[in-house]
XYZ file of C-alpha atoms in Angstrom:
729
model
C 160.691 -74.633 -6.521
C 160.278 -78.344 -5.720
C 158.590 -79.145 -9.018
C 161.287 -77.250 -10.937
C 163.968 -79.303 -9.188
C 162.262 -82.587 -10.060
C 161.902 -81.828 -13.751
C 165.437 -80.463 -13.879
C 166.997 -83.616 -12.442
C 164.858 -85.875 -14.636
C 165.998 -83.912 -17.660
C 169.635 -84.201 -16.574
C 169.254 -87.940 -16.120
C 167.860 -88.450 -19.631
C 170.658 -86.366 -21.167
C 173.517 -88.176 -19.433
C 175.940 -89.870 -21.818
C 177.835 -93.137 -21.265
C 181.269 -92.813 -19.665
C 184.002 -94.361 -21.751
C 186.038 -97.064 -20.036
C 189.705 -97.619 -20.782
C 190.010 -101.335 -21.467
C 193.456 -102.862 -20.824
C 195.323 -104.002 -23.906
C 196.111 -107.345 -22.288
C 193.734 -110.271 -21.973
C 191.928 -110.555 -18.595
C 194.072 -113.564 -17.650
C 197.178 -111.364 -18.021
C 196.057 -108.564 -15.691
C 194.137 -110.811 -13.267
C 195.463 -110.276 -9.705
C 197.661 -107.372 -10.859
C 197.168 -105.596 -7.524
C 197.240 -108.714 -5.297
C 200.252 -110.101 -3.443
C 199.479 -113.612 -4.608
C 201.687 -116.704 -4.708
C 203.453 -115.524 -7.846
C 204.389 -112.242 -6.153
C 205.412 -114.125 -3.006
C 207.755 -116.292 -5.076
C 209.333 -113.193 -6.620
C 209.620 -110.933 -3.566
C 210.176 -113.349 -0.649
C 213.229 -115.462 0.241
C 212.727 -119.130 -0.711
C 212.516 -120.310 2.907
C 209.924 -117.638 3.762
C 207.957 -118.399 0.597
C 207.720 -122.094 1.524
C 206.513 -121.239 5.042
C 203.864 -118.879 3.654
C 202.634 -121.569 1.244
C 202.358 -123.962 4.197
C 200.260 -121.410 6.126
C 197.948 -120.714 3.191
C 197.525 -124.237 1.829
C 197.829 -126.419 4.918
C 196.691 -124.183 7.755
C 200.102 -124.122 9.433
C 200.628 -121.604 12.250
C 202.146 -118.354 11.004
C 205.708 -118.028 12.294
C 206.167 -114.449 13.554
C 209.933 -114.759 13.139
C 209.449 -114.362 9.363
C 207.122 -111.348 9.714
C 209.829 -108.754 8.977
C 210.937 -110.530 5.807
C 207.348 -110.905 4.611
C 206.641 -107.228 5.354
C 209.795 -106.151 3.504
C 208.804 -108.148 0.427
C 205.273 -106.780 0.476
C 206.554 -103.208 0.923
C 208.949 -103.536 -2.027
C 206.169 -104.834 -4.288
C 203.671 -102.225 -3.108
C 206.063 -99.275 -3.476
C 206.758 -100.295 -7.075
C 203.011 -99.696 -7.598
C 203.231 -96.209 -6.051
C 201.834 -97.211 -2.649
C 202.486 -94.784 0.212
C 200.062 -96.020 2.914
C 198.849 -99.256 4.482
C 195.744 -100.233 6.426
C 194.319 -103.184 8.307
C 191.063 -103.920 6.461
C 188.506 -105.714 8.632
C 184.804 -106.510 8.897
C 183.256 -105.172 12.122
C 179.664 -106.024 13.014
C 178.305 -103.148 10.916
C 177.703 -105.141 7.666
C 180.514 -103.030 6.137
C 184.302 -102.844 6.297
C 186.670 -100.609 8.263
C 190.102 -99.168 7.583
C 192.557 -96.620 9.056
C 195.390 -95.540 6.747
C 198.962 -95.021 7.960
C 201.918 -93.917 5.842
C 205.179 -95.785 5.292
C 206.793 -92.976 7.271
C 209.253 -93.112 10.161
C 212.028 -90.802 11.459
C 215.499 -91.506 10.106
C 216.865 -89.686 13.190
C 218.877 -87.374 10.942
C 216.206 -84.749 10.451
C 214.534 -86.612 7.609
C 212.208 -89.577 7.114
C 212.379 -93.057 5.697
C 209.784 -95.439 4.222
C 209.400 -98.260 6.697
C 207.023 -101.184 7.140
C 208.005 -103.663 9.810
C 206.571 -107.098 10.452
C 204.834 -105.967 13.625
C 202.843 -103.429 11.584
C 201.821 -106.110 9.100
C 200.798 -108.667 11.690
C 198.934 -106.597 14.289
C 197.338 -103.201 14.976
C 195.115 -101.695 17.646
C 191.742 -100.249 16.546
C 189.389 -98.856 19.189
C 187.229 -101.817 20.256
C 184.638 -99.664 22.023
C 183.901 -97.486 18.975
C 182.601 -100.377 16.883
C 179.464 -102.404 17.701
C 180.392 -104.837 20.467
C 177.107 -105.668 22.201
C 178.317 -104.488 25.595
C 181.530 -106.542 25.601
C 183.640 -103.369 25.775
C 182.747 -100.157 27.628
C 183.847 -96.756 26.321
C 186.661 -96.598 28.881
C 187.807 -100.094 27.807
C 188.944 -99.213 24.327
C 191.717 -101.647 23.502
C 191.175 -104.198 20.745
C 193.356 -105.881 18.132
C 193.294 -106.492 14.417
C 195.538 -109.319 13.208
C 196.545 -110.262 9.673
C 194.761 -113.192 8.013
C 197.515 -114.652 5.755
C 194.991 -116.911 3.978
C 193.407 -113.838 2.374
C 196.088 -112.055 0.327
C 196.927 -108.378 0.755
C 196.006 -106.113 -2.141
C 196.426 -102.531 -3.328
C 193.743 -99.920 -3.954
C 195.013 -96.545 -5.145
C 198.001 -95.592 -2.980
C 197.074 -97.915 -0.096
C 198.136 -101.444 0.821
C 195.046 -103.264 2.147
C 195.735 -106.019 4.707
C 192.742 -108.336 5.422
C 192.532 -108.899 9.173
C 190.476 -110.331 11.985
C 189.218 -108.044 14.779
C 189.008 -109.117 18.433
C 188.554 -107.411 21.803
C 191.303 -107.043 24.400
C 189.712 -109.946 26.273
C 189.685 -112.187 23.180
C 186.054 -112.104 21.992
C 185.433 -111.844 18.258
C 184.156 -108.405 17.209
C 183.915 -109.243 13.520
C 182.598 -111.855 11.095
C 185.954 -113.286 10.019
C 186.998 -114.905 13.324
C 183.900 -117.104 13.752
C 183.802 -117.782 10.003
C 187.349 -119.125 10.043
C 186.538 -121.229 13.114
C 183.446 -122.610 11.361
C 185.500 -123.474 8.270
C 188.026 -125.281 10.451
C 185.207 -127.180 12.161
C 183.630 -128.342 8.897
C 187.058 -129.265 7.500
C 187.780 -131.456 10.541
C 184.339 -133.092 10.652
C 183.944 -133.612 6.894
C 187.475 -134.968 6.448
C 186.819 -137.633 9.077
C 183.622 -138.755 7.300
C 185.124 -138.493 3.795
C 187.889 -140.901 4.839
C 185.247 -143.630 5.154
C 185.082 -143.520 1.348
C 188.605 -142.423 0.420
C 191.512 -142.633 2.884
C 193.512 -140.227 0.695
C 191.288 -137.304 1.727
C 193.313 -135.011 3.991
C 191.391 -131.750 3.736
C 187.852 -130.513 3.055
C 187.309 -127.006 1.727
C 184.068 -125.049 1.919
C 183.475 -123.199 -1.351
C 181.215 -120.230 -1.993
C 180.008 -118.671 -5.198
C 177.907 -115.559 -4.546
C 175.537 -113.916 -7.015
C 175.241 -110.182 -6.299
C 172.012 -108.458 -7.351
C 171.752 -104.664 -7.328
C 169.861 -101.663 -8.676
C 171.295 -98.635 -10.461
C 169.623 -95.228 -10.175
C 170.714 -92.044 -11.875
C 172.666 -89.999 -9.345
C 170.742 -86.755 -9.914
C 167.435 -88.547 -9.221
C 168.935 -90.282 -6.194
C 169.982 -86.933 -4.719
C 166.410 -85.658 -5.129
C 165.090 -88.527 -2.961
C 166.009 -87.986 0.732
C 164.593 -91.429 1.580
C 167.017 -93.151 -0.803
C 169.927 -91.150 0.584
C 169.118 -91.905 4.220
C 167.736 -95.461 4.064
C 168.662 -97.012 0.704
C 165.002 -97.545 -0.221
C 161.998 -95.528 -1.357
C 159.640 -95.056 1.588
C 156.927 -93.728 -0.714
C 156.118 -93.963 -4.379
C 153.205 -95.240 -6.455
C 153.688 -98.139 -8.873
C 154.771 -97.246 -12.376
C 152.176 -98.191 -15.007
C 154.864 -100.456 -16.464
C 157.366 -102.142 -14.218
C 158.379 -105.812 -14.629
C 155.058 -107.314 -15.711
C 156.175 -107.692 -19.338
C 159.226 -109.795 -18.343
C 161.199 -107.854 -20.924
C 164.092 -106.699 -18.755
C 165.346 -110.110 -17.597
C 168.367 -111.137 -19.699
C 167.553 -108.249 -22.025
C 170.059 -106.152 -23.929
C 172.214 -104.289 -21.394
C 171.942 -100.479 -21.755
C 175.171 -98.841 -22.939
C 175.662 -96.733 -19.794
C 175.187 -99.808 -17.635
C 177.418 -102.009 -19.794
C 180.233 -99.474 -19.495
C 179.733 -99.443 -15.732
C 179.809 -103.253 -15.642
C 182.970 -103.325 -17.750
C 184.628 -100.831 -15.417
C 183.882 -102.757 -12.226
C 184.869 -106.051 -13.836
C 188.284 -104.727 -14.872
C 188.934 -103.380 -11.381
C 187.672 -106.605 -9.812
C 189.864 -108.804 -12.019
C 192.896 -106.664 -11.193
C 192.112 -107.330 -7.518
C 191.863 -111.077 -8.057
C 188.047 -111.332 -8.010
C 187.186 -113.826 -10.777
C 184.121 -112.109 -12.286
C 182.271 -114.445 -14.626
C 178.642 -113.381 -15.229
C 176.734 -110.142 -15.813
C 173.134 -109.639 -16.921
C 169.891 -107.720 -16.537
C 167.760 -109.000 -13.660
C 163.956 -109.199 -13.571
C 163.081 -105.730 -12.271
C 163.784 -102.612 -14.334
C 167.198 -101.083 -13.536
C 168.132 -104.275 -11.644
C 171.264 -106.205 -12.570
C 173.459 -109.055 -11.382
C 177.119 -110.024 -11.365
C 178.699 -113.255 -10.192
C 182.238 -114.641 -9.919
C 183.568 -118.159 -10.210
C 183.349 -119.924 -6.842
C 186.247 -119.610 -4.377
C 187.227 -120.856 -0.934
C 184.619 -119.391 1.414
C 186.849 -117.126 3.517
C 188.357 -115.536 0.400
C 184.954 -115.368 -1.334
C 183.509 -113.417 1.605
C 186.403 -110.945 1.508
C 185.977 -110.566 -2.235
C 182.250 -109.918 -1.920
C 182.815 -107.164 0.661
C 185.457 -105.646 -1.598
C 183.210 -105.980 -4.648
C 180.331 -104.117 -3.015
C 182.727 -101.269 -2.211
C 183.957 -101.181 -5.825
C 180.385 -101.209 -7.157
C 179.355 -98.220 -5.058
C 182.513 -96.235 -5.789
C 182.532 -96.813 -9.559
C 178.791 -96.090 -9.855
C 179.384 -92.425 -9.016
C 182.001 -92.150 -11.761
C 179.313 -93.249 -14.240
C 176.608 -90.928 -12.890
C 174.792 -93.728 -11.029
C 174.172 -94.694 -7.443
C 174.325 -98.411 -6.715
C 171.502 -99.603 -4.435
C 172.261 -102.755 -2.460
C 169.171 -102.547 -0.228
C 167.098 -105.729 -0.439
C 163.910 -103.854 -1.397
C 164.557 -100.375 -2.824
C 161.229 -100.256 -4.672
C 157.867 -101.559 -3.546
C 155.911 -103.814 -5.890
C 158.854 -105.198 -7.889
C 161.638 -107.701 -7.267
C 164.015 -107.126 -4.422
C 167.698 -108.026 -4.505
C 169.295 -111.091 -3.002
C 172.779 -112.527 -2.834
C 172.415 -116.215 -3.607
C 175.149 -118.148 -1.798
C 176.130 -121.248 -3.783
C 177.778 -123.489 -1.194
C 179.606 -126.769 -1.592
C 182.291 -128.943 -0.029
C 185.361 -130.142 -1.903
C 188.313 -132.292 -0.871
C 191.881 -132.540 -2.102
C 190.536 -135.415 -4.263
C 187.199 -134.066 -5.578
C 183.747 -132.558 -4.891
C 181.781 -134.236 -2.084
C 178.345 -133.224 -3.372
C 179.003 -134.219 -6.965
C 176.495 -136.700 -8.357
C 175.865 -139.089 -9.939
C 178.807 -141.172 -8.850
C 180.524 -143.847 -10.919
C 180.176 -146.526 -8.248
C 177.711 -147.400 -5.463
C 180.310 -146.184 -2.970
C 180.494 -142.805 -4.731
C 176.733 -142.554 -4.584
C 176.725 -143.505 -0.911
C 179.250 -140.738 -0.244
C 177.002 -138.277 -2.065
C 173.962 -139.417 -0.076
C 175.786 -139.140 3.255
C 177.001 -135.589 2.693
C 173.668 -134.471 1.223
C 171.654 -135.936 4.092
C 173.980 -134.624 6.815
C 173.823 -131.158 5.242
C 170.031 -131.412 5.371
C 170.261 -132.565 8.987
C 172.253 -129.460 9.921
C 169.725 -127.271 8.118
C 166.768 -129.055 9.726
C 168.174 -129.023 13.253
C 168.891 -125.292 13.011
C 166.361 -124.018 10.452
C 165.298 -121.150 12.723
C 168.924 -120.205 13.391
C 169.745 -120.230 9.672
C 166.822 -117.863 9.127
C 168.187 -115.620 11.883
C 171.560 -115.603 10.098
C 170.038 -113.944 7.026
C 167.336 -111.849 8.728
C 167.530 -108.062 9.004
C 165.247 -105.042 8.935
C 166.027 -104.694 5.230
C 165.829 -108.349 4.144
C 162.475 -108.768 5.922
C 160.941 -106.581 3.161
C 162.182 -108.993 0.493
C 161.572 -112.501 1.847
C 158.423 -114.056 0.433
C 157.803 -111.364 -2.184
C 158.370 -111.286 -5.946
C 160.521 -114.390 -6.476
C 162.407 -114.154 -3.165
C 162.142 -117.312 -1.044
C 159.767 -117.245 1.949
C 160.842 -116.758 5.565
C 160.621 -120.507 6.169
C 163.810 -122.492 5.653
C 163.209 -125.635 3.600
C 165.229 -127.470 0.965
C 164.352 -128.317 -2.628
C 166.118 -131.460 -3.885
C 164.342 -132.235 -7.137
C 162.729 -135.508 -8.071
C 165.945 -137.405 -8.909
C 167.693 -136.806 -5.587
C 164.442 -137.240 -3.633
C 163.886 -140.606 -5.340
C 167.460 -141.603 -4.581
C 167.042 -140.881 -0.870
C 163.779 -142.860 -0.815
C 165.519 -145.748 -2.562
C 168.407 -145.728 -0.074
C 165.956 -145.623 2.809
C 164.029 -148.655 1.564
C 166.480 -150.823 -0.386
C 167.913 -154.002 1.116
C 171.417 -153.746 -0.295
C 174.046 -151.096 -0.897
C 173.886 -151.235 -4.688
C 172.026 -148.151 -5.714
C 172.582 -145.800 -8.619
C 171.596 -142.326 -9.619
C 170.628 -141.390 -13.146
C 172.803 -138.905 -14.968
C 171.701 -136.248 -17.390
C 168.979 -137.245 -19.847
C 168.583 -135.581 -23.231
C 165.959 -133.967 -25.426
C 165.915 -134.451 -29.173
C 164.417 -131.352 -30.790
C 164.225 -132.925 -34.294
C 165.937 -129.878 -35.753
C 169.035 -131.034 -37.656
C 171.016 -127.826 -37.107
C 170.645 -127.836 -33.300
C 172.642 -129.966 -30.864
C 171.151 -132.456 -28.431
C 170.181 -130.785 -25.144
C 171.427 -132.390 -21.931
C 168.886 -132.067 -19.127
C 170.100 -131.742 -15.523
C 168.888 -134.202 -12.907
C 167.433 -131.356 -10.825
C 165.119 -128.526 -11.798
C 165.400 -125.062 -10.228
C 162.942 -123.804 -7.615
C 163.046 -120.042 -7.103
C 160.810 -120.280 -4.053
C 163.187 -122.562 -2.132
C 165.526 -120.883 0.366
C 168.030 -123.777 0.241
C 167.938 -125.637 -3.051
C 170.153 -128.414 -4.399
C 171.300 -127.348 -7.871
C 173.545 -130.115 -9.186
C 176.763 -130.231 -7.146
C 176.006 -127.564 -4.564
C 173.264 -126.045 -2.459
C 172.041 -122.555 -3.273
C 171.195 -120.561 -0.132
C 168.871 -118.103 -1.878
C 167.569 -116.292 1.202
C 170.719 -114.213 1.851
C 170.107 -110.470 1.368
C 171.933 -108.347 -1.191
C 173.637 -105.960 1.259
C 174.473 -108.630 3.857
C 177.902 -109.941 4.731
C 177.893 -113.537 3.403
C 179.880 -114.579 6.469
C 176.805 -114.460 8.711
C 175.035 -117.177 6.720
C 178.194 -119.127 5.880
C 179.528 -119.404 9.422
C 176.124 -120.649 10.611
C 175.665 -123.139 7.769
C 179.182 -124.571 7.999
C 178.925 -124.923 11.781
C 175.559 -126.694 11.500
C 176.943 -129.100 8.890
C 180.068 -129.696 11.007
C 177.884 -130.598 13.982
C 175.779 -132.999 11.883
C 178.847 -134.708 10.400
C 180.469 -135.016 13.821
C 177.351 -136.708 15.175
C 177.164 -138.957 12.109
C 180.724 -140.211 12.595
C 180.226 -140.812 16.311
C 177.134 -142.929 15.631
C 178.747 -144.887 12.786
C 181.877 -145.565 14.828
C 179.726 -146.788 17.718
C 178.159 -149.420 15.404
C 181.547 -150.416 13.990
C 182.843 -150.862 17.547
C 179.939 -153.270 18.105
C 181.038 -155.417 15.162
C 179.107 -153.955 12.201
C 180.937 -153.593 8.880
C 181.734 -150.047 7.815
C 179.259 -149.934 4.908
C 176.472 -151.550 6.933
C 177.013 -149.056 9.760
C 177.020 -146.108 7.346
C 173.815 -147.322 5.677
C 172.027 -147.825 8.992
C 172.835 -144.326 10.242
C 172.168 -142.561 6.955
C 168.779 -144.314 6.701
C 167.911 -143.070 10.179
C 168.839 -139.557 9.110
C 166.900 -139.736 5.832
C 163.756 -140.446 7.855
C 164.692 -137.687 10.305
C 165.248 -134.888 7.726
C 162.067 -135.436 5.697
C 160.295 -132.380 7.199
C 162.924 -130.025 5.750
C 162.537 -131.398 2.193
C 159.926 -129.528 0.150
C 159.868 -129.583 -3.648
C 156.696 -127.543 -4.130
C 155.645 -123.892 -4.306
C 157.040 -122.009 -1.318
C 154.684 -119.077 -1.961
C 151.504 -121.040 -1.392
C 149.468 -120.340 1.729
C 149.062 -124.089 2.181
C 152.859 -124.433 2.510
C 152.894 -122.071 5.496
C 150.325 -124.265 7.208
C 152.147 -127.455 6.226
C 155.504 -126.046 7.393
C 154.015 -125.278 10.795
C 152.703 -128.847 11.009
C 156.198 -130.104 10.198
C 157.622 -128.109 13.087
C 159.608 -125.650 10.954
C 160.180 -122.115 12.221
C 157.524 -119.896 10.590
C 158.202 -116.685 12.520
C 158.395 -113.529 10.346
C 159.190 -110.975 13.079
C 162.865 -110.036 12.732
C 163.547 -109.110 16.405
C 162.080 -112.375 17.711
C 163.806 -114.402 14.983
C 167.123 -113.175 16.412
C 166.234 -115.087 19.616
C 167.280 -118.274 17.822
C 170.933 -117.370 18.368
C 170.442 -117.838 22.114
C 168.384 -121.022 21.976
C 170.153 -123.706 24.010
C 170.659 -125.916 20.953
C 172.260 -122.982 19.100
C 174.605 -122.114 21.957
C 175.513 -125.791 22.344
C 176.290 -126.093 18.626
C 178.494 -122.994 18.445
C 180.332 -123.819 21.661
C 180.841 -127.527 20.922
C 182.241 -126.665 17.489
C 184.452 -123.965 19.082
C 183.024 -121.222 16.853
C 181.405 -118.748 19.282
C 180.758 -118.580 23.021
C 177.487 -117.750 24.717
C 178.932 -114.330 25.589
C 179.783 -113.608 21.948
C 176.344 -114.770 20.795
C 174.592 -112.576 23.379
C 176.680 -109.590 22.282
C 175.814 -110.144 18.624
C 172.135 -110.309 19.450
C 172.354 -106.992 21.286
C 173.894 -105.538 18.134
C 171.227 -107.081 15.892
C 168.382 -105.692 18.000
C 170.022 -102.277 18.226
C 170.690 -102.204 14.478
C 167.078 -103.165 13.727
C 165.810 -100.371 15.981
C 168.095 -97.764 14.456
C 167.156 -98.658 10.887
C 163.415 -98.386 11.574
C 164.039 -95.243 13.611
C 165.894 -93.583 10.726
C 163.185 -94.624 8.272
C 160.508 -93.227 10.571
C 162.293 -89.910 11.013
C 162.964 -89.248 7.339
C 159.491 -90.485 6.407
C 157.845 -88.111 8.871
C 159.979 -85.249 7.559
C 159.041 -86.018 3.949
C 155.362 -86.218 4.808
C 155.125 -83.018 6.848
C 157.678 -80.841 5.034
C 157.473 -82.032 1.433
C 154.205 -83.832 0.683
C 151.639 -82.029 2.870
C 152.686 -78.475 1.798
C 152.440 -79.444 -1.888
C 149.126 -81.230 -1.343
C 147.700 -78.285 0.613
C 148.768 -75.870 -2.113
C 147.161 -78.028 -4.784
C 143.996 -78.408 -2.703
C 143.821 -74.616 -2.297
C 144.020 -74.246 -6.066
C 141.076 -76.625 -6.433
C 139.080 -74.745 -3.774
C 139.883 -71.452 -5.502
C 138.752 -72.953 -8.797
C 135.444 -74.086 -7.269
C 134.838 -70.608 -5.793
C 135.454 -68.949 -9.149
C 133.193 -71.426 -10.969
C 130.393 -70.734 -8.483
C 130.851 -66.963 -8.881
C 130.795 -67.077 -12.680
C 128.289 -69.757 -13.679
C 124.617 -70.300 -12.791
C 124.153 -72.693 -9.870
C 123.103 -75.730 -11.916
C 126.014 -75.404 -14.302
C 128.449 -74.477 -11.500
C 127.450 -77.574 -9.520
C 128.038 -79.765 -12.537
C 131.442 -78.230 -13.321
C 132.741 -78.196 -9.739
C 131.461 -81.651 -8.765
C 134.663 -83.509 -9.706
C 136.864 -80.938 -7.989
C 134.773 -81.167 -4.822
C 135.231 -84.959 -4.840
C 139.008 -84.491 -5.237
C 139.084 -81.891 -2.448
C 137.313 -84.294 -0.109
C 139.580 -87.215 -1.025
C 142.650 -85.063 -0.520
C 141.361 -83.950 2.887
C 140.798 -87.548 3.964
C 144.303 -88.641 2.908
C 145.872 -85.483 4.316
C 144.226 -85.771 7.720
C 145.171 -89.471 7.985
C 148.811 -88.697 7.179
C 149.128 -85.824 9.656
C 147.356 -87.678 12.451
C 149.358 -90.875 12.002
C 152.728 -89.203 11.525
C 152.255 -87.648 14.964
C 151.104 -91.040 16.277
C 154.280 -92.552 14.823
C 156.422 -89.894 16.526
C 154.779 -90.660 19.870
C 155.236 -94.405 19.346
C 158.896 -93.751 18.705
C 159.247 -91.734 21.892
C 157.624 -94.505 23.919
C 159.885 -97.151 22.354
C 163.013 -95.064 22.919
C 162.401 -95.094 26.663
C 162.625 -98.908 26.793
C 165.986 -100.040 28.189
C 166.051 -103.613 26.877
C 167.385 -103.640 23.291
C 165.206 -106.631 22.463
C 162.009 -105.091 23.809
C 162.830 -101.784 22.140
C 163.288 -103.561 18.797
C 159.983 -105.393 19.346
C 158.260 -102.072 20.076
C 159.611 -100.582 16.853
C 158.467 -103.688 14.962
C 154.973 -103.683 16.492
C 154.155 -99.966 16.782
C 156.390 -97.916 14.455
C 157.019 -100.064 11.362
C 153.279 -100.756 10.687
C 152.577 -97.007 10.619
C 155.195 -96.552 7.896
C 153.159 -98.866 5.680
C 149.709 -97.517 6.533
C 150.766 -93.885 6.026
C 152.556 -94.748 2.810
C 149.301 -96.033 1.307
C 147.759 -92.553 1.626
C 150.856 -90.752 0.351
C 150.952 -92.998 -2.712
C 147.261 -92.312 -3.355
C 147.930 -88.582 -3.220
C 150.688 -89.005 -5.809
C 147.995 -90.141 -8.292
C 145.738 -87.165 -7.463
C 148.043 -84.157 -7.202
C 149.101 -82.336 -10.361
C 152.195 -84.051 -11.793
C 154.033 -80.727 -12.069
C 153.551 -80.094 -8.368
C 154.766 -83.465 -7.015
C 158.145 -82.832 -5.337
C 159.866 -86.240 -5.581
C 161.018 -88.205 -8.642
C 158.436 -90.896 -9.361
C 158.918 -94.608 -9.981
C 158.451 -94.183 -13.721
C 161.407 -91.778 -13.660
C 163.616 -93.662 -11.202
C 163.255 -97.052 -12.880
C 163.529 -96.296 -16.581
C 166.476 -93.944 -16.952
C 168.992 -95.100 -19.537
């Protein structure tokens, strides 16, 4: 029965035809933000006075005036109902790596026996989700259920289907943040305040600094029928067993290759929906691994970019089913080939320009660039272990350091030009220094244009690489909420810039000129941050040894990496920047340890079930066939000939027995290890037990299962194989 199911679903997958996508008649710029209550809609549906106040909130960070809430809600309701909307929801980001929503209708009594569509300001501004039913790290007990979601006016409301989606924060009754958005917004405020103060050294007209984020979302597509025949994919998002395909990515033929028609239609579909929701999709292409792809938008303000990424992942998963796919966002769905990341391209911009843009036109511009680059590096160096904790998870730990993913050691690639510039600033005697712009290559082919060469190369092995006018935080995992990394990075940079200004001002107060004071402090910091700068191969074993000598955090154990959140320097940073309290940090760590445990626990349970109830029965049946064959050969042929004929089968029978006995013995050992770990009360120690005693058995048992896949008759194997999962078109 199992083998019939496998061949049936493989056949269905190969026969599936592309789904046609209805492309709007208008140009993308004309339907962009169609379902978003953006500034244009505000201007149309809100009174002029209310519109001006909303612009002040969004653009200048003014406090939202609740006296205008009813008028704002009325305008939003009118716009939404013209689109056929009947419900609304507060859409927030609890500490589950996903989003949450509860839909309510625009329905109230009219007190005449009927009903009326109503949406008051109080419903727009605030709601009350159950704060004890979401992960809270012990902040709220079950009997203490009250919590609040509150509208974030800086992230516009939007419409999906018949529902008005209202982006909100989520806090407990006692005020602690129970989501990613609250600390992210606090971190963005902190970096705005600190960076503006430093930027005014160079340009007094700077009044605001904005953190920008451009995320690159990698993902896999698998045919839905094959996905449904793999219980491990359904339950965990990754294949817990499966032998390498003879061909995977070794030919480098998938990267930037021609996009298959089914996939291109899927991409077109999600892009149209994304553009209608105001997500500025820009790039789509095949990634390195087979059936792996990438999409990326134009950069946006970080808070909005995070919301858009969470929304985009939801769209990707929903639309995939329409096209007969399942979208896999797990960081390592398939062993032996590339995993998926979500590169976070981060930069700082002011109301007058980009702070990290180089080369500058004047020495002062270059000095500004050096200051912000070095202070960013200082934040990363001071908190390199914490930044690793911000991107670490049970799933991302499979990806880091393997197949083009950066290693689990945070360092920064600058390239030769920027590195030389920092060395020059450190050693020069004056403030007149320059940075070379783009050079060019002449190809001596008359029909081709001159190529302009950037002043930095790219380094795929660097977790935090400078790439021209931004840093690319490459270590973020594909299914992660970008906010975790972004709130940590922006807070670390805010702390570094705050310290920089305090030290410069102290020298100015002692009589130093501004430029001399800036140069003295930035030179100190250039010397200080050298250990975090690494332009070489991050995969090399020698780098791990060198990184340890430099004092960088080289830990690879996810549960112990989470400890960095509660290091005194981490707590001091978050509290001094008014981003998170010690209590909030402790709660988040409890959640991280518990989440790690549960993910390994689920993997262990489904893996044990697959081994004992799917693989072993098939293997035993196949082994019995071989034994029966040997018996018949012995009964028919003379001994010498029978021995010769049955020799290979006897070898296979013995190999199968060895693999089979190892699997059965160690699955039961894994079950016992799980039971022992489950009795541990401390969430941290329980997570450590799962890391040390359960997770290693998953890998050791898998080796034997994958070997059996190459031995057992192909028709008998019950699960779709890698060659079938990865090459369906």
